[in-house]
Amino acid sequence: MAKDAIGFALSTLNRLAGSEFLDRLGLRHGAERLAYRLTKSGFQVITTSARAFKASGKPDRPARLHAPGQTTDLFDLGITEEQQMIRDSVRGFADEVLRPGAEDADAAQRTDPAVQEQARELGLNFFAVPESLGGAAAERSTVTSLLVAEELGRGDMGQAVAILAPMGVANALTQWGTALQQDKYLTPFAGENPPLATIAVCEPRPLFDPCALRTTATRDGDHWVLNGEKSLVPLAAEAELFLVAAETGEGPAVFIVEGGSDGLGAGEDPAMGIRASGQRPLKLDNVRVPADQRLGNEDFDYRAFVDLGTLAWCALAIGTGQAVLDYVVPYCNERQAFGEPISHRQAVAFMIADIAIELDAMRMLTYRAACRAEQGKSFQREAHLARTLVKDKAMKIGTDGVQLLGGHGFTHEYPVERWYRDLRAIGVAFGGLHL
C-alpha cells in the first residue's frame, strides 16, 4: 500500500471530521469516487451473472507495484508508524463491526451486505490497485496485508475471508496480470462499483496438493476448456470474477473466469467453519475461457501464488487465536471454582501460557515468510514451515479454548465454539486469498 493511501484509508476509517489531510495529499477526488455496492441475498445454485468487463484500450505494459523503499535484507519484527496506524484502525473495525455480528453471520452462512459496505470504507480493493490504473497504491507491502488479515481475523474469520477474497484477486492481477488483463479486470476494483471476486484452488479430495490438480484446462483453438470441481470457495454463489487454478498438462496455471459463464455453477454444501464467507463447491463443466485470460505471462509464479495465499490463511489463524487468548484470560480470572478463580489452578494457567507461546511462534514464522516475500526473496520454505506450525497449533488453540470454558465452551452462547470450528479450516484451506 502507498504511504499516502494508508493515510487516506485511516481518515476514512476513523471518519475524521477534519478533511485537510485528504486535501493535502490530493486524494479528495479518490475519496469521492468510493461507493458501495449491495451483495445479492440468498443462495444461488448458479453463479452471479457476469458484469460487462471491458477493456478501455490497449495498454503497452502491465502496472506493477514495488516493495517499500525502507525494506532491508534484515528480518525486522518491528512495524512502521503508518503500519501501526492502519493496524489500529482495522482492529477498531473488527471490534466494532465484525465481532458483534459474527454469530449472526455464521448462522446465516453469509456476510451481511451492510458489513460488506462498511468494509469497503477500508478501501482495501482500492489500495490494491496501482495509481496508474485509477487506484491509490504506489508500493507493495506483503507485511501490511498480513497485518490487515490478522486484525480482521481477530474480529471474525468468516467475515474476514469474505472481505479479503476480492482484495486477493486484485493483488494477484496487480502482481501478475498482463496489461490487457489489468485494463479489463483490475481497473473495476478502483471504480464506483468494485466486483465481488474470489480465488478457487482447493479440491474435494483427501491430502489435497495444490500442485497436483485434478481440475483440467485443455487448449481448444483460441480458448481453454475447464473441467473439474473446486471446494471451499468463498463467495462462490455471489462472485462476479474467479481466479481458477487448473492443470494444463504442462503444469498448473490460473485462469480468469467471469461469473455466469456457461458451465460454471456453485453447489450447496456449506462448510463446518468460516461459514460467513459463503464457501461452496464450484463446478466447472466445459467452461470456455479465451486464451488471453490465462493469468500472467512467463513471469507468473504459481508456487508463489499459492504460498501468498497460505500466508493469508496463517495471518487469519493468528488473529483468531489471539481472539481466543484475549477471551479466556479474563474468563478464567473471573470464573470461580472451590472458592477461587480457576486460573489459580496450574493446569489452567499452563494451558493459557501455552496458547500465548504458540501464538508468538506462529507470528514469528509467518512474519518471517512475509518479510522475505516483500524483499523479493524465495519464501517457499518459510511459507511451508509457517503453515505446518500454524495448522497444528491453531487447531490446538481452538481445542484448548473450548476446554478452558468447560461446558460453556460447547454452547453458542460463548464464541469459543465458533473459533474452534473456524480454526479447523487452516489444515485444509487453500485458495480464496492472496496477500
Short mmCIF file of C-alpha atoms in Angstrom, two decimals:
data_model
loop_
_atom_site.label_atom_id
_atom_site.label_comp_id
_atom_site.label_asym_id
_atom_site.label_seq_id
_atom_site.Cartn_x
_atom_site.Cartn_y
_atom_site.Cartn_z
CA MET A 1 0.00 0.00 0.00
CA ALA A 2 1.12 3.51 -0.65
CA LYS A 3 2.03 5.58 2.36
CA ASP A 4 -0.40 8.33 1.37
CA ALA A 5 -3.02 5.69 0.59
CA ILE A 6 -2.67 4.33 4.09
CA GLY A 7 -3.24 7.80 5.47
CA PHE A 8 -6.35 8.19 3.37
CA ALA A 9 -7.66 4.80 4.47
CA LEU A 10 -7.17 5.75 8.09
CA SER A 11 -9.00 9.01 7.59
CA THR A 12 -11.91 7.18 6.03
CA LEU A 13 -11.99 4.53 8.72
CA ASN A 14 -11.95 6.95 11.61
CA ARG A 15 -14.41 9.32 9.91
CA LEU A 16 -12.19 12.23 10.83
CA ALA A 17 -14.03 15.50 10.80
CA GLY A 18 -11.00 17.39 9.56
CA SER A 19 -10.62 16.76 5.84
CA GLU A 20 -7.47 18.87 5.39
CA PHE A 21 -5.43 15.65 5.37
CA LEU A 22 -7.17 14.42 2.23
CA ASP A 23 -6.79 17.78 0.50
CA ARG A 24 -3.12 17.99 1.43
CA LEU A 25 -2.46 14.57 -0.12
CA GLY A 26 -4.53 15.29 -3.19
CA LEU A 27 -6.88 12.39 -2.52
CA ARG A 28 -10.14 14.30 -2.40
CA HIS A 29 -11.20 13.08 -5.83
CA GLY A 30 -10.40 9.48 -4.92
CA ALA A 31 -12.47 9.73 -1.73
CA GLU A 32 -15.50 10.95 -3.62
CA ARG A 33 -15.24 8.09 -6.08
CA LEU A 34 -15.55 5.39 -3.44
CA ALA A 35 -19.08 3.96 -3.33
CA TYR A 36 -20.70 0.89 -2.01
CA ARG A 37 -22.40 -1.96 -3.67
CA LEU A 38 -25.08 -4.31 -2.27
CA THR A 39 -24.38 -8.01 -2.49
CA LYS A 40 -27.14 -10.38 -3.54
CA SER A 41 -29.02 -12.08 -0.74
CA GLY A 42 -29.74 -15.76 -0.51
CA PHE A 43 -28.02 -18.74 -2.06
CA GLN A 44 -27.82 -19.23 -5.78
CA VAL A 45 -27.33 -22.59 -7.43
CA ILE A 46 -25.59 -20.90 -10.35
CA THR A 47 -23.05 -18.14 -10.01
CA THR A 48 -23.85 -14.47 -10.27
CA SER A 49 -24.44 -13.18 -13.79
CA ALA A 50 -21.30 -11.65 -15.17
CA ARG A 51 -20.91 -7.92 -15.33
CA ALA A 52 -19.73 -6.49 -18.62
CA PHE A 53 -15.97 -6.43 -18.11
CA LYS A 54 -14.50 -4.30 -20.89
CA ALA A 55 -11.00 -3.15 -21.72
CA SER A 56 -10.71 0.60 -22.16
CA GLY A 57 -7.86 0.40 -24.65
CA LYS A 58 -4.59 -1.39 -25.48
CA PRO A 59 -2.10 -0.60 -22.72
CA ASP A 60 1.55 -1.12 -23.57
CA ARG A 61 2.71 -2.74 -20.35
CA PRO A 62 1.22 -4.01 -17.09
CA ALA A 63 1.42 -1.91 -13.93
CA ARG A 64 3.49 -3.41 -11.13
CA LEU A 65 3.99 -2.43 -7.51
CA HIS A 66 7.42 -2.48 -5.92
CA ALA A 67 8.39 -3.22 -2.34
CA PRO A 68 8.63 -0.29 0.11
CA GLY A 69 11.82 1.70 -0.10
CA GLN A 70 12.68 1.10 3.57
CA THR A 71 12.85 -2.69 3.11
CA THR A 72 16.26 -4.14 4.02
CA ASP A 73 17.78 -7.59 3.90
CA LEU A 74 17.34 -7.91 7.66
CA PHE A 75 14.42 -9.67 9.34
CA ASP A 76 12.79 -6.95 11.41
CA LEU A 77 9.71 -7.69 13.51
CA GLY A 78 9.12 -4.00 14.05
CA ILE A 79 6.45 -2.27 12.01
CA THR A 80 6.36 1.32 10.80
CA GLU A 81 4.28 4.05 12.38
CA GLU A 82 1.96 4.02 9.38
CA GLN A 83 1.51 0.25 9.60
CA GLN A 84 0.65 0.59 13.27
CA MET A 85 -1.90 3.27 12.44
CA ILE A 86 -3.65 1.16 9.84
CA ARG A 87 -3.48 -1.85 12.14
CA ASP A 88 -5.20 0.10 14.90
CA SER A 89 -7.91 1.29 12.54
CA VAL A 90 -8.61 -2.19 11.16
CA ARG A 91 -8.68 -3.51 14.73
CA GLY A 92 -11.31 -0.93 15.59
CA PHE A 93 -13.41 -2.02 12.62
CA ALA A 94 -13.04 -5.67 13.64
CA ASP A 95 -14.04 -4.97 17.25
CA GLU A 96 -16.94 -2.65 16.48
CA VAL A 97 -18.39 -4.28 13.35
CA LEU A 98 -17.19 -7.84 12.77
CA ARG A 99 -17.17 -9.19 16.33
CA PRO A 100 -20.75 -8.14 17.30
CA GLY A 101 -22.26 -9.64 14.14
CA ALA A 102 -20.13 -12.78 13.99
CA GLU A 103 -22.69 -15.19 15.43
CA ASP A 104 -25.48 -13.99 13.13
CA ALA A 105 -23.20 -14.14 10.08
CA ASP A 106 -22.17 -17.67 10.99
CA ALA A 107 -25.78 -18.77 11.35
CA ALA A 108 -26.80 -17.07 8.08
CA GLN A 109 -23.80 -18.58 6.28
CA ARG A 110 -23.00 -15.28 4.64
CA THR A 111 -21.61 -11.86 5.43
CA ASP A 112 -24.28 -9.20 5.73
CA PRO A 113 -24.29 -6.75 2.80
CA ALA A 114 -24.22 -3.88 5.30
CA VAL A 115 -20.96 -5.24 6.72
CA GLN A 116 -19.54 -5.55 3.21
CA GLU A 117 -20.45 -1.92 2.64
CA GLN A 118 -18.72 -0.79 5.81
CA ALA A 119 -15.70 -2.93 4.92
CA ARG A 120 -15.37 -1.06 1.65
CA GLU A 121 -14.69 2.05 3.70
CA LEU A 122 -11.34 0.41 4.44
CA GLY A 123 -10.50 0.86 0.75
CA LEU A 124 -8.70 -2.50 0.62
CA ASN A 125 -9.58 -3.16 -3.02
CA PHE A 126 -8.89 0.45 -3.95
CA PHE A 127 -5.45 0.34 -2.37
CA ALA A 128 -4.54 -2.93 -4.10
CA VAL A 129 -4.74 -1.17 -7.49
CA PRO A 130 -1.78 0.87 -8.83
CA GLU A 131 -2.22 4.60 -9.20
CA SER A 132 -1.74 4.33 -12.96
CA LEU A 133 -4.92 2.23 -13.15
CA GLY A 134 -7.04 4.55 -11.06
CA GLY A 135 -6.18 3.16 -7.64
CA ALA A 136 -4.09 4.64 -4.84
CA ALA A 137 -1.26 2.11 -4.41
CA ALA A 138 2.32 3.12 -5.16
CA GLU A 139 4.12 0.24 -3.46
CA ARG A 140 3.54 -3.38 -2.49
CA SER A 141 3.77 -4.47 1.14
CA THR A 142 3.08 -8.11 1.94
CA VAL A 143 3.65 -7.37 5.62
CA THR A 144 0.98 -4.66 5.66
CA SER A 145 -1.52 -7.00 4.00
CA LEU A 146 -0.66 -9.66 6.59
CA LEU A 147 -1.32 -7.22 9.44
CA VAL A 148 -4.70 -6.33 7.95
CA ALA A 149 -5.64 -10.01 7.61
CA GLU A 150 -4.61 -10.75 11.20
CA GLU A 151 -6.70 -7.95 12.65
CA LEU A 152 -9.76 -8.86 10.58
CA GLY A 153 -9.34 -12.49 11.67
CA ARG A 154 -9.26 -11.32 15.27
CA GLY A 155 -12.74 -9.86 14.70
CA ASP A 156 -14.24 -12.85 12.86
CA MET A 157 -12.51 -15.20 10.46
CA GLY A 158 -15.57 -16.00 8.35
CA GLN A 159 -16.42 -12.38 7.59
CA ALA A 160 -12.73 -11.59 7.17
CA VAL A 161 -12.44 -14.17 4.37
CA ALA A 162 -15.45 -12.66 2.58
CA ILE A 163 -13.90 -9.20 2.85
CA LEU A 164 -10.38 -10.24 1.81
CA ALA A 165 -11.31 -12.51 -1.12
CA PRO A 166 -11.82 -9.63 -3.61
CA MET A 167 -8.63 -7.99 -2.37
CA GLY A 168 -6.81 -11.26 -3.09
CA VAL A 169 -7.95 -11.24 -6.70
CA ALA A 170 -6.91 -7.60 -7.10
CA ASN A 171 -3.48 -8.35 -5.59
CA ALA A 172 -2.94 -11.27 -7.96
CA LEU A 173 -3.94 -9.23 -11.00
CA THR A 174 -1.63 -6.42 -9.88
CA GLN A 175 1.31 -8.77 -9.35
CA TRP A 176 0.96 -10.96 -12.44
CA GLY A 177 -1.83 -9.76 -14.74
CA THR A 178 -0.95 -8.74 -18.29
CA ALA A 179 -1.60 -5.20 -19.42
CA LEU A 180 -4.83 -6.29 -21.13
CA GLN A 181 -5.98 -8.31 -18.10
CA GLN A 182 -5.34 -5.39 -15.77
CA ASP A 183 -7.11 -2.94 -18.05
CA LYS A 184 -10.16 -5.19 -18.30
CA TYR A 185 -10.43 -6.77 -14.86
CA LEU A 186 -8.31 -4.78 -12.39
CA THR A 187 -9.49 -1.24 -13.06
CA PRO A 188 -13.08 -2.00 -11.86
CA PHE A 189 -11.69 -2.60 -8.36
CA ALA A 190 -10.85 1.12 -8.19
CA GLY A 191 -14.19 2.19 -9.63
CA GLU A 192 -17.52 3.08 -8.13
CA ASN A 193 -18.81 -0.50 -8.28
CA PRO A 194 -15.98 -2.89 -7.30
CA PRO A 195 -16.77 -6.52 -8.16
CA LEU A 196 -17.07 -9.38 -5.73
CA ALA A 197 -14.28 -11.75 -6.67
CA THR A 198 -12.59 -14.86 -5.31
CA ILE A 199 -9.89 -17.47 -5.90
CA ALA A 200 -10.63 -21.19 -6.38
CA VAL A 201 -7.76 -23.62 -5.75
CA CYS A 202 -8.83 -26.30 -3.24
CA GLU A 203 -10.40 -29.55 -4.47
CA PRO A 204 -12.62 -32.06 -2.61
CA ARG A 205 -10.22 -34.96 -2.03
CA PRO A 206 -8.04 -36.25 0.82
CA LEU A 207 -4.46 -34.98 1.15
CA PHE A 208 -5.06 -32.31 -1.48
CA ASP A 209 -1.90 -30.93 -3.08
CA PRO A 210 -2.36 -27.56 -4.83
CA CYS A 211 0.43 -28.50 -7.24
CA ALA A 212 -1.32 -31.76 -8.28
CA LEU A 213 -4.68 -30.52 -9.56
CA ARG A 214 -7.46 -32.65 -11.00
CA THR A 215 -9.28 -29.68 -12.47
CA THR A 216 -8.08 -29.60 -16.07
CA ALA A 217 -7.63 -26.91 -18.70
CA THR A 218 -7.47 -28.15 -22.29
CA ARG A 219 -6.46 -25.90 -25.17
CA ASP A 220 -9.06 -25.65 -27.93
CA GLY A 221 -8.04 -23.14 -30.56
CA ASP A 222 -8.24 -19.66 -29.08
CA HIS A 223 -9.83 -20.93 -25.86
CA TRP A 224 -9.14 -23.04 -22.82
CA VAL A 225 -11.80 -25.52 -21.71
CA LEU A 226 -12.00 -26.03 -17.93
CA ASN A 227 -13.46 -29.10 -16.25
CA GLY A 228 -13.47 -30.14 -12.61
CA GLU A 229 -14.72 -29.25 -9.17
CA LYS A 230 -13.38 -26.89 -6.55
CA SER A 231 -14.27 -26.86 -2.86
CA LEU A 232 -14.32 -24.30 -0.04
CA VAL A 233 -14.57 -21.39 -2.50
CA PRO A 234 -15.50 -18.14 -0.67
CA LEU A 235 -18.38 -16.16 -2.20
CA ALA A 236 -18.86 -18.97 -4.71
CA ALA A 237 -22.52 -18.16 -5.36
CA GLU A 238 -22.04 -14.39 -5.40
CA ALA A 239 -18.70 -13.68 -7.06
CA GLU A 240 -18.59 -11.94 -10.42
CA LEU A 241 -14.98 -12.89 -11.09
CA PHE A 242 -12.98 -16.03 -10.32
CA LEU A 243 -9.32 -16.97 -10.48
CA VAL A 244 -9.43 -20.75 -11.04
CA ALA A 245 -6.37 -22.99 -10.75
CA ALA A 246 -6.21 -25.87 -13.24
CA GLU A 247 -3.74 -28.37 -14.70
CA THR A 248 -2.77 -27.63 -18.31
CA GLY A 249 -0.64 -30.70 -18.98
CA GLU A 250 2.46 -28.54 -18.70
CA GLY A 251 1.90 -27.64 -15.08
CA PRO A 252 -0.67 -25.73 -13.01
CA ALA A 253 -1.99 -22.40 -14.25
CA VAL A 254 -4.60 -19.86 -13.16
CA PHE A 255 -7.45 -18.68 -15.37
CA ILE A 256 -9.68 -15.63 -15.14
CA VAL A 257 -13.30 -16.82 -15.31
CA GLU A 258 -16.23 -14.43 -15.33
CA GLY A 259 -19.23 -15.24 -13.16
CA GLY A 260 -22.23 -16.50 -15.07
CA SER A 261 -20.10 -18.29 -17.69
CA ASP A 262 -21.76 -21.29 -19.33
CA GLY A 263 -21.00 -24.46 -17.37
CA LEU A 264 -19.98 -22.60 -14.18
CA GLY A 265 -22.10 -23.34 -11.12
CA ALA A 266 -21.94 -23.28 -7.33
CA GLY A 267 -23.02 -26.28 -5.30
CA GLU A 268 -24.82 -26.33 -1.96
CA ASP A 269 -22.52 -27.82 0.66
CA PRO A 270 -21.70 -25.26 3.39
CA ALA A 271 -18.56 -25.84 5.41
CA MET A 272 -18.27 -26.61 9.12
CA GLY A 273 -16.40 -23.39 9.87
CA ILE A 274 -15.80 -19.91 8.41
CA ARG A 275 -19.42 -20.13 7.29
CA ALA A 276 -19.86 -16.37 6.97
CA SER A 277 -17.55 -16.44 3.93
CA GLY A 278 -20.22 -18.22 1.90
CA GLN A 279 -17.91 -21.08 0.97
CA ARG A 280 -19.40 -23.52 -1.52
CA PRO A 281 -18.19 -26.03 -4.11
CA LEU A 282 -17.58 -24.58 -7.57
CA LYS A 283 -18.30 -26.84 -10.54
CA LEU A 284 -16.81 -26.35 -13.99
CA ASP A 285 -18.38 -28.26 -16.86
CA ASN A 286 -16.72 -27.40 -20.17
CA VAL A 287 -16.27 -23.76 -19.19
CA ARG A 288 -14.69 -21.97 -22.16
CA VAL A 289 -12.18 -19.24 -21.38
CA PRO A 290 -10.39 -17.10 -24.02
CA ALA A 291 -6.69 -17.89 -24.27
CA ASP A 292 -5.70 -14.39 -23.17
CA GLN A 293 -7.45 -14.94 -19.82
CA ARG A 294 -4.73 -17.25 -18.55
CA LEU A 295 -3.24 -15.20 -15.74
CA GLY A 296 0.13 -13.62 -16.48
CA ASN A 297 2.85 -14.42 -18.94
CA GLU A 298 6.24 -16.03 -18.46
CA ASP A 299 6.66 -14.16 -15.16
CA PHE A 300 3.75 -15.97 -13.47
CA ASP A 301 4.88 -17.99 -10.44
CA TYR A 302 2.19 -20.49 -9.44
CA ARG A 303 4.09 -21.63 -6.36
CA ALA A 304 4.33 -18.06 -5.08
CA PHE A 305 0.64 -17.57 -5.91
CA VAL A 306 -0.25 -20.49 -3.62
CA ASP A 307 2.25 -19.56 -0.91
CA LEU A 308 0.99 -15.98 -0.63
CA GLY A 309 -2.50 -17.38 -0.12
CA THR A 310 -1.08 -19.70 2.53
CA LEU A 311 0.36 -16.73 4.43
CA ALA A 312 -3.04 -15.03 4.34
CA TRP A 313 -4.65 -18.07 5.97
CA CYS A 314 -1.85 -18.15 8.56
CA ALA A 315 -2.49 -14.49 9.40
CA LEU A 316 -6.21 -15.15 9.82
CA ALA A 317 -5.47 -18.07 12.14
CA ILE A 318 -3.12 -15.94 14.24
CA GLY A 319 -5.78 -13.26 14.57
CA THR A 320 -8.43 -15.79 15.59
CA GLY A 321 -6.03 -17.45 18.00
CA GLN A 322 -5.39 -14.05 19.57
CA ALA A 323 -9.15 -13.64 19.98
CA VAL A 324 -9.23 -16.93 21.88
CA LEU A 325 -6.41 -15.83 24.20
CA ASP A 326 -7.98 -12.42 24.81
CA TYR A 327 -11.23 -14.14 25.77
CA VAL A 328 -10.01 -16.98 28.01
CA VAL A 329 -7.70 -14.86 30.19
CA PRO A 330 -10.44 -12.70 31.79
CA TYR A 331 -12.88 -15.62 31.78
CA CYS A 332 -10.53 -17.84 33.77
CA ASN A 333 -9.63 -14.98 36.12
CA GLU A 334 -13.31 -14.35 36.87
CA ARG A 335 -14.68 -17.89 36.87
CA GLN A 336 -14.81 -19.21 40.44
CA ALA A 337 -14.46 -22.84 41.48
CA PHE A 338 -13.87 -24.09 45.03
CA GLY A 339 -13.67 -20.52 46.28
CA GLU A 340 -11.02 -19.16 43.93
CA PRO A 341 -10.53 -18.27 40.25
CA ILE A 342 -9.85 -21.30 38.07
CA SER A 343 -6.73 -19.53 36.74
CA HIS A 344 -5.12 -20.32 40.11
CA ARG A 345 -5.02 -23.97 39.05
CA GLN A 346 -1.73 -24.85 37.40
CA ALA A 347 -3.35 -26.93 34.66
CA VAL A 348 -5.42 -23.92 33.59
CA ALA A 349 -2.60 -21.38 33.90
CA PHE A 350 -0.19 -23.57 31.93
CA MET A 351 -2.74 -24.11 29.16
CA ILE A 352 -3.24 -20.36 28.78
CA ALA A 353 0.53 -19.80 28.81
CA ASP A 354 0.94 -22.40 26.07
CA ILE A 355 -1.58 -20.53 23.89
CA ALA A 356 0.44 -17.32 24.26
CA ILE A 357 3.72 -19.10 23.48
CA GLU A 358 2.28 -20.83 20.42
CA LEU A 359 0.85 -17.57 19.09
CA ASP A 360 4.24 -15.88 19.28
CA ALA A 361 5.86 -18.80 17.45
CA MET A 362 3.16 -18.70 14.77
CA ARG A 363 3.71 -14.96 14.29
CA MET A 364 7.48 -15.34 14.11
CA LEU A 365 7.39 -17.87 11.28
CA THR A 366 4.59 -16.15 9.37
CA TYR A 367 6.16 -12.70 9.59
CA ARG A 368 9.49 -14.17 8.51
CA ALA A 369 7.93 -15.61 5.36
CA ALA A 370 6.06 -12.37 4.62
CA CYS A 371 9.23 -10.34 5.13
CA ARG A 372 11.14 -12.45 2.59
CA ALA A 373 8.26 -12.23 0.12
CA GLU A 374 8.27 -8.44 0.45
CA GLN A 375 12.02 -8.40 -0.17
CA GLY A 376 11.56 -10.38 -3.38
CA LYS A 377 13.42 -13.39 -1.98
CA SER A 378 12.45 -17.04 -2.13
CA PHE A 379 9.96 -17.74 0.66
CA GLN A 380 8.59 -21.18 -0.23
CA ARG A 381 10.42 -22.90 2.62
CA GLU A 382 9.37 -20.28 5.16
CA ALA A 383 5.73 -20.38 4.00
CA HIS A 384 5.69 -24.16 4.30
CA LEU A 385 7.16 -24.03 7.81
CA ALA A 386 4.64 -21.37 8.83
CA ARG A 387 1.69 -23.38 7.55
CA THR A 388 2.96 -26.59 9.14
CA LEU A 389 3.18 -24.95 12.55
CA VAL A 390 0.03 -22.83 12.25
CA LYS A 391 -2.30 -25.60 11.11
CA ASP A 392 -1.20 -27.72 14.08
CA LYS A 393 -1.12 -25.07 16.80
CA ALA A 394 -4.20 -23.17 15.57
CA MET A 395 -6.35 -26.29 15.96
CA LYS A 396 -4.86 -26.90 19.40
CA ILE A 397 -5.63 -23.31 20.45
CA GLY A 398 -9.23 -23.78 19.31
CA THR A 399 -9.50 -27.03 21.26
CA ASP A 400 -7.93 -25.53 24.39
CA GLY A 401 -10.27 -22.54 24.20
CA VAL A 402 -13.28 -24.85 24.38
CA GLN A 403 -11.65 -26.93 27.11
CA LEU A 404 -10.93 -23.90 29.30
CA LEU A 405 -14.61 -22.91 29.29
CA GLY A 406 -15.75 -26.45 30.02
CA GLY A 407 -19.44 -26.95 29.29
CA HIS A 408 -19.83 -23.28 28.38
CA GLY A 409 -17.36 -23.76 25.57
CA PHE A 410 -19.69 -26.22 23.88
CA THR A 411 -22.58 -23.77 23.54
CA HIS A 412 -23.42 -20.99 21.08
CA GLU A 413 -23.70 -18.57 23.97
CA TYR A 414 -19.90 -18.30 24.02
CA PRO A 415 -17.79 -17.63 20.92
CA VAL A 416 -15.06 -20.22 21.52
CA GLU A 417 -17.02 -23.00 19.79
CA ARG A 418 -17.17 -20.88 16.62
CA TRP A 419 -13.47 -20.08 16.85
CA TYR A 420 -12.77 -23.79 17.25
CA ARG A 421 -14.70 -24.57 14.04
CA ASP A 422 -13.05 -21.71 12.16
CA LEU A 423 -9.51 -22.68 13.19
CA ARG A 424 -10.06 -26.24 11.98
CA ALA A 425 -10.19 -24.85 8.43
CA ILE A 426 -6.50 -23.94 8.44
CA GLY A 427 -5.50 -27.56 7.98
CA VAL A 428 -7.42 -27.95 4.70
CA ALA A 429 -7.85 -24.46 3.22
CA PHE A 430 -6.06 -23.42 0.03
CA GLY A 431 -7.04 -20.55 -2.22
CA GLY A 432 -9.62 -17.83 -1.80
CA LEU A 433 -6.97 -15.39 -0.56
CA HIS A 434 -3.80 -13.77 -1.83
CA LEU A 435 -1.62 -11.30 0.05
#
